[in-house]
mmCIF file of C-alpha atoms in Angstrom:
data_model
loop_
_atom_site.group_PDB
_atom_site.id
_atom_site.type_symbol
_atom_site.label_atom_id
_atom_site.label_comp_id
_atom_site.label_asym_id
_atom_site.label_seq_id
_atom_site.Cartn_x
_atom_site.Cartn_y
_atom_site.Cartn_z
ATOM 1 C CA MET A 1 116.227 57.327 86.093
ATOM 2 C CA THR A 2 115.612 54.429 83.753
ATOM 3 C CA ASN A 3 113.584 55.887 81.098
ATOM 4 C CA GLY A 4 114.413 59.129 78.548
ATOM 5 C CA LEU A 5 113.037 61.947 81.046
ATOM 6 C CA LEU A 6 116.663 63.500 81.431
ATOM 7 C CA ASP A 7 117.267 62.832 77.525
ATOM 8 C CA PRO A 8 118.280 66.402 76.494
ATOM 9 C CA THR A 9 115.921 66.174 73.496
ATOM 10 C CA ILE A 10 112.891 65.830 76.103
ATOM 11 C CA VAL A 11 114.247 68.444 78.470
ATOM 12 C CA ALA A 12 114.783 70.656 75.452
ATOM 13 C CA PHE A 13 111.043 70.234 74.472
ATOM 14 C CA ALA A 14 109.511 70.767 78.112
ATOM 15 C CA PHE A 15 111.435 74.290 78.630
ATOM 16 C CA THR A 16 111.853 75.663 75.147
ATOM 17 C CA PRO A 17 108.691 77.941 75.504
ATOM 18 C CA VAL A 18 109.650 79.183 78.701
ATOM 19 C CA LEU A 19 113.018 80.054 77.459
ATOM 20 C CA VAL A 20 111.374 81.682 74.381
ATOM 21 C CA SER A 21 109.036 83.808 76.855
ATOM 22 C CA VAL A 22 111.769 85.020 78.755
ATOM 23 C CA ALA A 23 113.945 86.013 75.710
ATOM 24 C CA THR A 24 111.076 87.678 74.550
ATOM 25 C CA VAL A 25 110.484 89.636 77.721
ATOM 26 C CA VAL A 26 114.059 90.617 77.882
ATOM 27 C CA THR A 27 114.056 91.766 73.933
ATOM 28 C CA LEU A 28 110.950 93.806 75.060
ATOM 29 C CA LEU A 29 112.904 95.438 78.400
ATOM 30 C CA ARG A 30 115.789 96.216 76.438
ATOM 31 C CA ARG A 31 113.865 97.938 73.437
ATOM 32 C CA ARG A 32 111.993 99.834 76.469
ATOM 33 C CA THR A 33 115.442 100.889 77.999
ATOM 34 C CA GLY A 34 116.917 102.010 74.834
ATOM 35 C CA ARG A 35 113.924 104.474 74.485
ATOM 36 C CA ASP A 36 114.196 105.281 78.078
ATOM 37 C CA VAL A 37 118.086 106.010 78.059
ATOM 38 C CA ASP A 38 117.497 109.336 77.084
ATOM 39 C CA ARG A 39 115.469 109.956 80.448
ATOM 40 C CA GLY A 40 118.512 108.192 82.368
ATOM 41 C CA MET A 41 116.598 104.770 82.747
ATOM 42 C CA ASP A 42 118.063 101.371 83.136
ATOM 43 C CA VAL A 43 116.588 97.957 82.866
ATOM 44 C CA PRO A 44 115.326 97.920 86.588
ATOM 45 C CA ALA A 45 113.982 101.294 86.112
ATOM 46 C CA SER A 46 112.222 100.612 82.992
ATOM 47 C CA LEU A 47 110.782 97.329 84.573
ATOM 48 C CA LEU A 48 109.444 99.467 87.639
ATOM 49 C CA ALA A 49 108.035 102.127 85.410
ATOM 50 C CA TRP A 50 105.851 99.712 83.448
ATOM 51 C CA ALA A 51 104.428 98.106 86.332
ATOM 52 C CA VAL A 52 103.654 101.683 87.517
ATOM 53 C CA CYS A 53 101.909 102.149 84.215
ATOM 54 C CA THR A 54 99.475 99.244 85.420
ATOM 55 C CA MET A 55 98.307 100.610 88.556
ATOM 56 C CA PRO A 56 95.202 102.687 88.978
ATOM 57 C CA ARG A 57 95.815 106.413 88.405
ATOM 58 C CA ALA A 58 95.006 106.858 92.034
ATOM 59 C CA ARG A 59 97.782 104.853 93.145
ATOM 60 C CA ARG A 60 100.320 105.968 90.537
ATOM 61 C CA GLU A 61 101.769 108.701 93.011
ATOM 62 C CA TRP A 62 103.088 105.778 94.993
ATOM 63 C CA GLY A 63 104.959 104.230 91.804
ATOM 64 C CA ALA A 64 106.518 107.843 90.895
ATOM 65 C CA ALA A 65 107.980 107.746 94.503
ATOM 66 C CA MET A 66 109.227 104.240 94.480
ATOM 67 C CA LEU A 67 110.786 105.359 91.256
ATOM 68 C CA GLY A 68 112.494 108.041 92.674
ATOM 69 C CA GLU A 69 113.367 105.975 95.632
ATOM 70 C CA LEU A 70 114.890 103.830 92.891
ATOM 71 C CA ALA A 71 117.089 106.398 91.769
ATOM 72 C CA ALA A 72 118.964 106.496 94.911
ATOM 73 C CA VAL A 73 119.526 102.887 95.311
ATOM 74 C CA PRO A 74 123.172 102.156 94.702
ATOM 75 C CA GLY A 75 124.520 98.686 92.834
ATOM 76 C CA GLY A 76 122.817 96.651 90.040
ATOM 77 C CA MET A 77 121.661 93.773 92.350
ATOM 78 C CA ALA A 78 120.061 96.036 94.947
ATOM 79 C CA ARG A 79 118.481 97.906 92.004
ATOM 80 C CA TRP A 80 116.748 94.891 90.574
ATOM 81 C CA CYS A 81 115.579 93.803 94.034
ATOM 82 C CA PHE A 82 114.285 96.853 95.042
ATOM 83 C CA ALA A 83 112.868 97.250 91.392
ATOM 84 C CA LEU A 84 111.210 93.418 91.615
ATOM 85 C CA SER A 85 109.762 93.665 94.748
ATOM 86 C CA CYS A 86 108.023 97.501 93.831
ATOM 87 C CA ALA A 87 107.023 95.794 90.644
ATOM 88 C CA ARG A 88 105.350 92.700 92.445
ATOM 89 C CA ALA A 89 103.420 95.103 94.832
ATOM 90 C CA ALA A 90 102.332 97.485 91.952
ATOM 91 C CA LEU A 91 100.801 94.331 90.211
ATOM 92 C CA LEU A 92 99.437 92.086 92.986
ATOM 93 C CA LEU A 93 98.694 94.354 95.863
ATOM 94 C CA PRO A 94 94.974 95.232 96.414
ATOM 95 C CA SER A 95 93.958 98.333 94.594
ATOM 96 C CA GLY A 96 91.828 99.962 97.508
ATOM 97 C CA GLY A 97 88.583 99.075 96.327
ATOM 98 C CA PRO A 98 86.051 100.244 93.662
ATOM 99 C CA ALA A 99 86.936 103.628 94.651
ATOM 100 C CA LEU A 100 89.418 104.000 92.261
ATOM 101 C CA SER A 101 87.948 104.650 89.389
ATOM 102 C CA GLY A 102 86.780 101.233 88.513
ATOM 103 C CA GLU A 103 90.229 100.468 86.552
ATOM 104 C CA ARG A 104 91.285 96.857 86.873
ATOM 105 C CA ARG A 105 94.661 95.483 87.474
ATOM 106 C CA PRO A 106 96.306 93.112 84.519
ATOM 107 C CA MET A 107 95.656 89.928 86.630
ATOM 108 C CA LEU A 108 93.980 87.729 84.012
ATOM 109 C CA GLY A 109 96.116 89.568 80.996
ATOM 110 C CA LEU A 110 99.575 88.298 83.163
ATOM 111 C CA PHE A 111 97.709 84.669 83.647
ATOM 112 C CA ALA A 112 97.405 84.611 79.865
ATOM 113 C CA VAL A 113 100.771 85.128 79.097
ATOM 114 C CA THR A 114 102.465 83.004 81.920
ATOM 115 C CA ALA A 115 100.104 79.886 81.914
ATOM 116 C CA PRO A 116 100.871 78.345 78.513
ATOM 117 C CA PRO A 117 104.453 78.549 78.462
ATOM 118 C CA LEU A 118 104.631 77.038 81.776
ATOM 119 C CA ALA A 119 102.363 74.262 81.182
ATOM 120 C CA LEU A 120 105.046 71.513 79.427
ATOM 121 C CA PRO A 121 107.617 72.579 82.497
ATOM 122 C CA PHE A 122 104.997 71.820 84.833
ATOM 123 C CA ILE A 123 104.030 68.270 83.367
ATOM 124 C CA TYR A 124 107.837 67.345 82.828
ATOM 125 C CA ILE A 125 108.486 68.262 86.570
ATOM 126 C CA ALA A 126 105.474 66.098 87.599
ATOM 127 C CA ALA A 127 106.479 63.385 85.725
ATOM 128 C CA VAL A 128 110.026 63.173 87.161
ATOM 129 C CA ILE A 129 108.586 63.596 90.735
ATOM 130 C CA ILE A 130 106.306 60.583 89.769
ATOM 131 C CA GLU A 131 109.006 58.528 88.555
ATOM 132 C CA ALA A 132 111.194 59.339 91.311
ATOM 133 C CA ALA A 133 108.486 58.378 94.015
ATOM 134 C CA GLY A 134 107.810 54.890 91.929
ATOM 135 C CA ALA A 135 104.098 55.636 90.569
ATOM 136 C CA ALA A 136 101.083 57.687 91.101
ATOM 137 C CA PRO A 137 97.375 56.823 90.958
ATOM 138 C CA ALA A 138 95.560 57.164 87.722
ATOM 139 C CA VAL A 139 93.327 59.771 89.116
ATOM 140 C CA VAL A 140 96.400 62.059 89.813
ATOM 141 C CA VAL A 141 98.047 61.618 86.233
ATOM 142 C CA ARG A 142 94.887 62.242 84.730
ATOM 143 C CA ILE A 143 94.465 65.408 86.889
ATOM 144 C CA LEU A 144 98.320 66.450 85.775
ATOM 145 C CA VAL A 145 97.467 65.929 81.962
ATOM 146 C CA GLY A 146 94.232 67.486 82.359
ATOM 147 C CA SER A 147 95.853 70.790 84.006
ATOM 148 C CA THR A 148 98.453 70.744 81.682
ATOM 149 C CA MET A 149 95.970 70.890 78.600
ATOM 150 C CA ALA A 150 93.901 73.497 80.320
ATOM 151 C CA ALA A 151 97.106 75.602 80.732
ATOM 152 C CA LEU A 152 98.250 75.352 77.214
ATOM 153 C CA VAL A 153 94.819 76.662 75.871
ATOM 154 C CA ALA A 154 94.440 78.976 79.040
ATOM 155 C CA GLY A 155 95.932 82.112 77.262
ATOM 156 C CA VAL A 156 92.513 82.468 74.738
ATOM 157 C CA PRO A 157 89.825 82.447 77.465
ATOM 158 C CA LEU A 158 92.094 84.409 79.728
ATOM 159 C CA GLY A 159 93.508 86.922 77.230
ATOM 160 C CA LEU A 160 89.863 87.448 76.240
ATOM 161 C CA ALA A 161 88.460 87.925 79.708
ATOM 162 C CA SER A 162 91.369 90.324 80.207
ATOM 163 C CA ARG A 163 89.937 92.213 77.492
ATOM 164 C CA TRP A 164 86.323 92.242 78.571
ATOM 165 C CA ARG A 165 87.070 93.534 81.882
ATOM 166 C CA GLN A 166 89.067 96.125 80.183
ATOM 167 C CA GLU A 167 92.071 95.850 82.581
ATOM 168 C CA SER A 168 94.639 98.179 82.755
ATOM 169 C CA LEU A 169 97.003 96.541 80.232
ATOM 170 C CA PRO A 170 95.622 95.714 77.027
ATOM 171 C CA HIS A 171 98.929 94.271 75.329
ATOM 172 C CA PRO A 172 98.721 90.882 77.348
ATOM 173 C CA THR A 173 95.208 89.924 75.920
ATOM 174 C CA THR A 174 97.026 89.658 72.284
ATOM 175 C CA TRP A 175 100.371 87.990 74.005
ATOM 176 C CA GLY A 176 98.155 85.436 75.906
ATOM 177 C CA ILE A 177 96.381 84.636 72.914
ATOM 178 C CA ALA A 178 99.615 84.290 70.597
ATOM 179 C CA SER A 179 101.318 82.414 73.735
ATOM 180 C CA SER A 180 98.496 79.887 73.922
ATOM 181 C CA VAL A 181 98.266 79.287 70.102
ATOM 182 C CA GLY A 182 102.120 79.379 69.687
ATOM 183 C CA THR A 183 102.640 76.968 72.433
ATOM 184 C CA CYS A 184 99.870 74.448 71.261
ATOM 185 C CA ALA A 185 101.177 74.540 67.618
ATOM 186 C CA TYR A 186 104.616 73.953 69.256
ATOM 187 C CA PHE A 187 103.539 71.119 71.264
ATOM 188 C CA LEU A 188 101.499 69.371 68.535
ATOM 189 C CA LEU A 189 104.293 69.530 65.924
ATOM 190 C CA THR A 190 107.134 68.405 68.550
ATOM 191 C CA MET A 191 104.986 65.293 69.289
ATOM 192 C CA TRP A 192 104.401 64.449 65.759
ATOM 193 C CA TRP A 193 108.093 64.827 65.215
ATOM 194 C CA LEU A 194 109.181 62.670 68.378
ATOM 195 C CA ALA A 195 106.193 59.995 67.129
ATOM 196 C CA GLY A 196 108.218 60.063 63.874
ATOM 197 C CA GLY A 197 105.758 61.715 61.821
ATOM 198 C CA ASP A 198 106.191 61.709 57.879
#
């Protein structure tokens, strides 16, 4: 590459929000695991227990059964794989329709939390691909920049929409708004610094 896309400063700038988000999630899981140790739960079990809490009440029996199954799974990697696949099912599979007491899965809340920190890696990877390909039409560049800006601020409207829908997890509303505000502030301050601001 002839320009500075592989410069460590640029790479660090693009991926720091994701690293901070992952570190925050790991810290929260460890804290929860610390509370769950008395109940004999490790990190995969704590993750699955959290995901089960997001399920509609009518489906939590399935989640409790999966927690029981996890207890019989040996080995760290196998436990992680099982817990992650069950957590994915708990968060993403259809809830079974409106008959399940009107509870809503926390999809908007989860998008509110994940979209802002993924915005900068998205535009960075797009820039690397465009540079490797040679060039891109101006309309593609405008779409990529617009998508990145939308993802940076998405935590606020998605978080508020999650609260308005009364999704099963209220915390992503606050985290999504904080993620958007923090990532936007980080982006603006870093751009000012890279431009040699006084």
